[in-house]
Coordinates of C-alpha atoms and ligand atoms in Angstrom, one line a residue:
X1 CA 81.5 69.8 103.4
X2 CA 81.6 73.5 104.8
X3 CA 83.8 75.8 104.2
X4 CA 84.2 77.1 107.5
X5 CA 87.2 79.2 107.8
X6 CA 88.0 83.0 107.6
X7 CA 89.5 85.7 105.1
X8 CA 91.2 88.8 105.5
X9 CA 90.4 92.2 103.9
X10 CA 93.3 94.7 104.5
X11 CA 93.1 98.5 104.1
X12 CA 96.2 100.9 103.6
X13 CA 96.4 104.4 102.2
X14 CA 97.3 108.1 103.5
X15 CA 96.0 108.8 107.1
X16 CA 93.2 110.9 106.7
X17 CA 91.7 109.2 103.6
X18 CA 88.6 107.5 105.2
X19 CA 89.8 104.0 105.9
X20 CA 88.7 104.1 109.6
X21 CA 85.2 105.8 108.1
X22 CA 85.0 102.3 105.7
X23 CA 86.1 100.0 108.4
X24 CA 82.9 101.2 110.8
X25 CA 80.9 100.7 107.8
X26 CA 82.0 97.1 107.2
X27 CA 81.6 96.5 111.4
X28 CA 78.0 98.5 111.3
X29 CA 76.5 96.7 108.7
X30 CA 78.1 92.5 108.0
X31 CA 78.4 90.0 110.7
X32 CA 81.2 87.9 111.6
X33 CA 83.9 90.6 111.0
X34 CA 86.6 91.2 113.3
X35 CA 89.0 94.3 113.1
X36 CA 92.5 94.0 113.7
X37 CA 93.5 95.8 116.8
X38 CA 96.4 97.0 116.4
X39 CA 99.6 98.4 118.9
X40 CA 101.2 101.5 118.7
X41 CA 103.3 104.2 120.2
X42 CA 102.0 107.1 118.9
X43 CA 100.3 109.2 121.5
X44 CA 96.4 108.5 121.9
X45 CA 93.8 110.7 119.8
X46 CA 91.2 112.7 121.5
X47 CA 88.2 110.5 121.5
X48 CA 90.4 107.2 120.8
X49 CA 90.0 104.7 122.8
X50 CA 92.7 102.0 124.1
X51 CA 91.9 98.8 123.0
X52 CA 89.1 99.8 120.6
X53 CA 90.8 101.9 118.0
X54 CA 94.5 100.7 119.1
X55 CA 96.4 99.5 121.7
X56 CA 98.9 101.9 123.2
X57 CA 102.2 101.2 124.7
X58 CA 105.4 102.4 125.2
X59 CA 108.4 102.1 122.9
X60 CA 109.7 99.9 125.8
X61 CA 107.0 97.6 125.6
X62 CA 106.8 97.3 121.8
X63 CA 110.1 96.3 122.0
X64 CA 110.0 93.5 124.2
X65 CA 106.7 92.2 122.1
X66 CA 108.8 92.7 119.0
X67 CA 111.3 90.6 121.0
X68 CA 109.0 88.1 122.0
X69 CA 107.9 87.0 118.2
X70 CA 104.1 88.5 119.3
X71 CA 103.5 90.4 115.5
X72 CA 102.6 89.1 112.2
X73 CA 104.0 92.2 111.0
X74 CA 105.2 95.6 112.8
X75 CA 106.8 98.9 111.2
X76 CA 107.8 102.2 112.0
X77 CA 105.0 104.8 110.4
X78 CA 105.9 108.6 111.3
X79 CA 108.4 107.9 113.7
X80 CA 106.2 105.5 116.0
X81 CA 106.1 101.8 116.1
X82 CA 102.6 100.1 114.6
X83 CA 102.1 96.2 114.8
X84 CA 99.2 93.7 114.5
X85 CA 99.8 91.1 116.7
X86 CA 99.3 87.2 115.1
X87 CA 97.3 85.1 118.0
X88 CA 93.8 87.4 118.1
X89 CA 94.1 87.8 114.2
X90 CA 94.6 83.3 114.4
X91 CA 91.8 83.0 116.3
X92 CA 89.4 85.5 114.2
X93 CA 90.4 83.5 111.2
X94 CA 89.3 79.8 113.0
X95 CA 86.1 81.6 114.1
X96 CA 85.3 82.3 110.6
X97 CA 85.4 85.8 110.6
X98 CA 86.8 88.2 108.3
X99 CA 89.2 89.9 109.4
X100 CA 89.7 93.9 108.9
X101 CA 92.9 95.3 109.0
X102 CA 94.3 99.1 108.6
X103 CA 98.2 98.4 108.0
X104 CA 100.4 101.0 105.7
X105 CA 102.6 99.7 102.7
X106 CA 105.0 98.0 104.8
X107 CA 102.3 96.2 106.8
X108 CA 100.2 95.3 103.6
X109 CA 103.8 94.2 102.1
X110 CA 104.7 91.6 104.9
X111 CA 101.5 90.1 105.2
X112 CA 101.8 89.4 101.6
X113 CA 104.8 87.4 101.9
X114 CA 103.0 85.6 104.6
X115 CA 101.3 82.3 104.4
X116 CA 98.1 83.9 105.0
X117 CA 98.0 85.5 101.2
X118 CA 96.0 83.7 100.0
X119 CA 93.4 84.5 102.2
X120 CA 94.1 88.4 101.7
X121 CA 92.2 90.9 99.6
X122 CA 93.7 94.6 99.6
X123 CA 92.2 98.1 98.8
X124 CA 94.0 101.0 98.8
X125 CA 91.9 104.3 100.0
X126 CA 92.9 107.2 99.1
X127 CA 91.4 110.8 98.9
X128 CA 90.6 112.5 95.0
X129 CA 93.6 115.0 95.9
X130 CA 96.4 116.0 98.0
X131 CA 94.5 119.4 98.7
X132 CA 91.8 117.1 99.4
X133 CA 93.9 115.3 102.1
X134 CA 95.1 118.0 103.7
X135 CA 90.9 119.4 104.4
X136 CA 90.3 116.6 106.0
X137 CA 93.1 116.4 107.9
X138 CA 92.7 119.4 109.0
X139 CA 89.3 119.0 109.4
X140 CA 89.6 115.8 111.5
X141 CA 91.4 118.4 113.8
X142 CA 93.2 115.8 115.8
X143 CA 96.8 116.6 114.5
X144 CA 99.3 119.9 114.6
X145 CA 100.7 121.7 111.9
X146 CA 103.6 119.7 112.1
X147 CA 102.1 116.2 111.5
X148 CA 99.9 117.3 109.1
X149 CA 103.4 118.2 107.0
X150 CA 104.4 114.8 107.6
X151 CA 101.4 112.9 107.0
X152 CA 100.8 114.7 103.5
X153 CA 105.0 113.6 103.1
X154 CA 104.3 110.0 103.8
X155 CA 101.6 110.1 102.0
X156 CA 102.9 110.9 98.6
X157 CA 105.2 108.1 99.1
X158 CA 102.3 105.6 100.0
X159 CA 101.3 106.3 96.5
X160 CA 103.8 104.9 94.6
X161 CA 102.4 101.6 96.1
X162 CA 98.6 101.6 94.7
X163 CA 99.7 99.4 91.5
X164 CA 100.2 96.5 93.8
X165 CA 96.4 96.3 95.0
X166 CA 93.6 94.4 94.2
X167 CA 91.3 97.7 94.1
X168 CA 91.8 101.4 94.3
X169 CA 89.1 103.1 96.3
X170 CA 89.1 107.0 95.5
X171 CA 87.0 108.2 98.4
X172 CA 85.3 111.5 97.6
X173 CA 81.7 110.5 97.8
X174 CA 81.2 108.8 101.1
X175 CA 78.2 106.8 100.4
X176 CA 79.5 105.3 97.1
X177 CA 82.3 104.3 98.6
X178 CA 80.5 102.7 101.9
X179 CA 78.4 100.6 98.6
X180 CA 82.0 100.0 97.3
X181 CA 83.2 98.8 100.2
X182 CA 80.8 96.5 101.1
X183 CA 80.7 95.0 98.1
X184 CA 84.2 94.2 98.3
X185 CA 83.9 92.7 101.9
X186 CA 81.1 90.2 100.7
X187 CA 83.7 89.4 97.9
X188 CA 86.6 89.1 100.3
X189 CA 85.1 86.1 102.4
X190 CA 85.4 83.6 99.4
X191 CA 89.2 83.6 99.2
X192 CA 90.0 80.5 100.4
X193 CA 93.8 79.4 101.3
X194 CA 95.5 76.2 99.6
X195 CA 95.0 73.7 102.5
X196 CA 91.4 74.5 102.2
X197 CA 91.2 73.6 98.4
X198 CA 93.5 70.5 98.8
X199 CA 90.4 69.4 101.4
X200 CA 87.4 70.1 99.6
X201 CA 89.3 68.1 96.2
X202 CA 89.9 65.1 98.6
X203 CA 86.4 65.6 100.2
X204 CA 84.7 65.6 96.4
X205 CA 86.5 62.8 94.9
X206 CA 85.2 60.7 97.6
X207 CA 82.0 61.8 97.3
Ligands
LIG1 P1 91.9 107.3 108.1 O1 91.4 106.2 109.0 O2 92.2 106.9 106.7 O3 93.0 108.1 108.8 P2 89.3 108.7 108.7 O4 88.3 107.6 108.5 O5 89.7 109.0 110.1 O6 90.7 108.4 107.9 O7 88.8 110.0 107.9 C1 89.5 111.3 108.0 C2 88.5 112.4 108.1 O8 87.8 112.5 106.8 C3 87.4 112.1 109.1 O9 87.0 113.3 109.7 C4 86.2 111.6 108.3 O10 85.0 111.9 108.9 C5 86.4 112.3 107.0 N1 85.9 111.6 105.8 C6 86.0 110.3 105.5 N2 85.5 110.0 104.2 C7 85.1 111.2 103.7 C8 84.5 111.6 102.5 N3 84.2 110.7 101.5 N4 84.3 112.9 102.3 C9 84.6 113.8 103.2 N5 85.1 113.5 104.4 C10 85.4 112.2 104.7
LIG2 P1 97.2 106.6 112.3 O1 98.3 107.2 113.1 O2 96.7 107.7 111.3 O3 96.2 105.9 113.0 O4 97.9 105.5 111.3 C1 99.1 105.9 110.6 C2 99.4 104.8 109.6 O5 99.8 103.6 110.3 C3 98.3 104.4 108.7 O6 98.9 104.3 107.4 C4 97.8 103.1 109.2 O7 97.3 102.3 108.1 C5 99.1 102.5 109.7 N1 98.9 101.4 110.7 C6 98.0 101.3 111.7 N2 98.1 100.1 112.3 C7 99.2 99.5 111.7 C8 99.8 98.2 111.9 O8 99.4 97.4 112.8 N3 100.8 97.8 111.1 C9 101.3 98.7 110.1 N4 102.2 98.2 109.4 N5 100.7 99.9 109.9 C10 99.7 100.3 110.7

């Protein structure tokens, strides 16, 4: 008998730690992956690309898929919606694909209380320093001022959530952390979720 379903790797930590960086990584170099797409409000990123790096609707929109039970988990991040919606994420899982996700705290915290759990490893990315942070952020050069303030804000209260993790990744030397990284992803695929154990006990006792 073959295992032959999925797993889920999920990735949260301050914006601007590396997480998107990792994610190519995984997507560049493993097979079967698939990263969840998520939907948001917030205005599109030069060089972003709707429906590669997110799906972008309005607040109208979200609202009516919030509505419509569409999400297996949504939250408001810096004042704009953010939601990964269930059915693609179903059908990844079936496929036998891992599947990435890049949720916050919130995000990470409802799909733990979901039955997919125990499927679900967690890392949370983060940079060697604040200071750090805010260089690459400012580096990245994709946000004002303004949300820079508020990302290093939200950021500092993402912390307080490490401790509930399965790994920490401090990011500050890129290529150890891609060798980190994909380490963990190999690890990630041999979660396997209760139904799946109860099968392969039934399949060996009558074998
Ligand atoms: P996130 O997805 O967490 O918001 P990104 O992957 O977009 O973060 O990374 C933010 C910026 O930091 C990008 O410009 C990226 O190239 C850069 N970066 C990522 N990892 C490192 C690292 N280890 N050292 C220096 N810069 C990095
Ligand atoms: P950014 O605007 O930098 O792309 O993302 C901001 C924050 O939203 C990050 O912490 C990211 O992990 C989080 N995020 C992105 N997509 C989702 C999602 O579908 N659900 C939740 N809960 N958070 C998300």
């Amino acid at each position: 008998m073959n295992f032959k379903k999925g797993a889920l790797l999920l990735l949260s930590g301050p914006s601007g730690a590396g997480k998107s960086t990792l994610i190519q990584t995984i997507l560049q170099h493993q097979k079967d992956v698939y990263f969840s797409i998520s939907t948001t409000t917030r205005p599109r990123r030069e060089g972003e690309v709707d429906g590669r790096d997110y799906y972008f609707v309005s607040k109208e929109e979200f609202e009516k898929d919030i509505e419509a039970g569409m999400f297996l988990e949504w939250a408001k991040v810096h004042d704009n919606y953010y939601g990964t919606s269930l059915r693609p994420v179903m059908q990844a899982l079936d496929a036998g694909k891992l599947v990435l996700f890049d949720v916050d705290v919130q995000g990470f915290a409802a799909i733990r209380k979901s039955p997919l759990s125990s499927l679900l490893t967690s890392v949370f990315v983060t940079t060697p320093s604040k200071e750090e942070l805010r260089r690459r952020l400012a580096a990245r050069g994709t946000d004002s001022e303004e949300v820079i303030a508020k990302r290093l804000q939200n950021a500092l209260e993402e912390m307080a959530y490490m401790k509930e993790y399965d790994y920490i990744l401090i990011n500050s030397d890129l290529k150890k952390s891609q060798e980190a990284i994909l380490s963990i992803a190999k690890t990630a695929r041999l979660k396997r979720s209760q139904e799946e154990i109860q099968e392969f006990i039934n399949y060996w006792q009558a074998n």
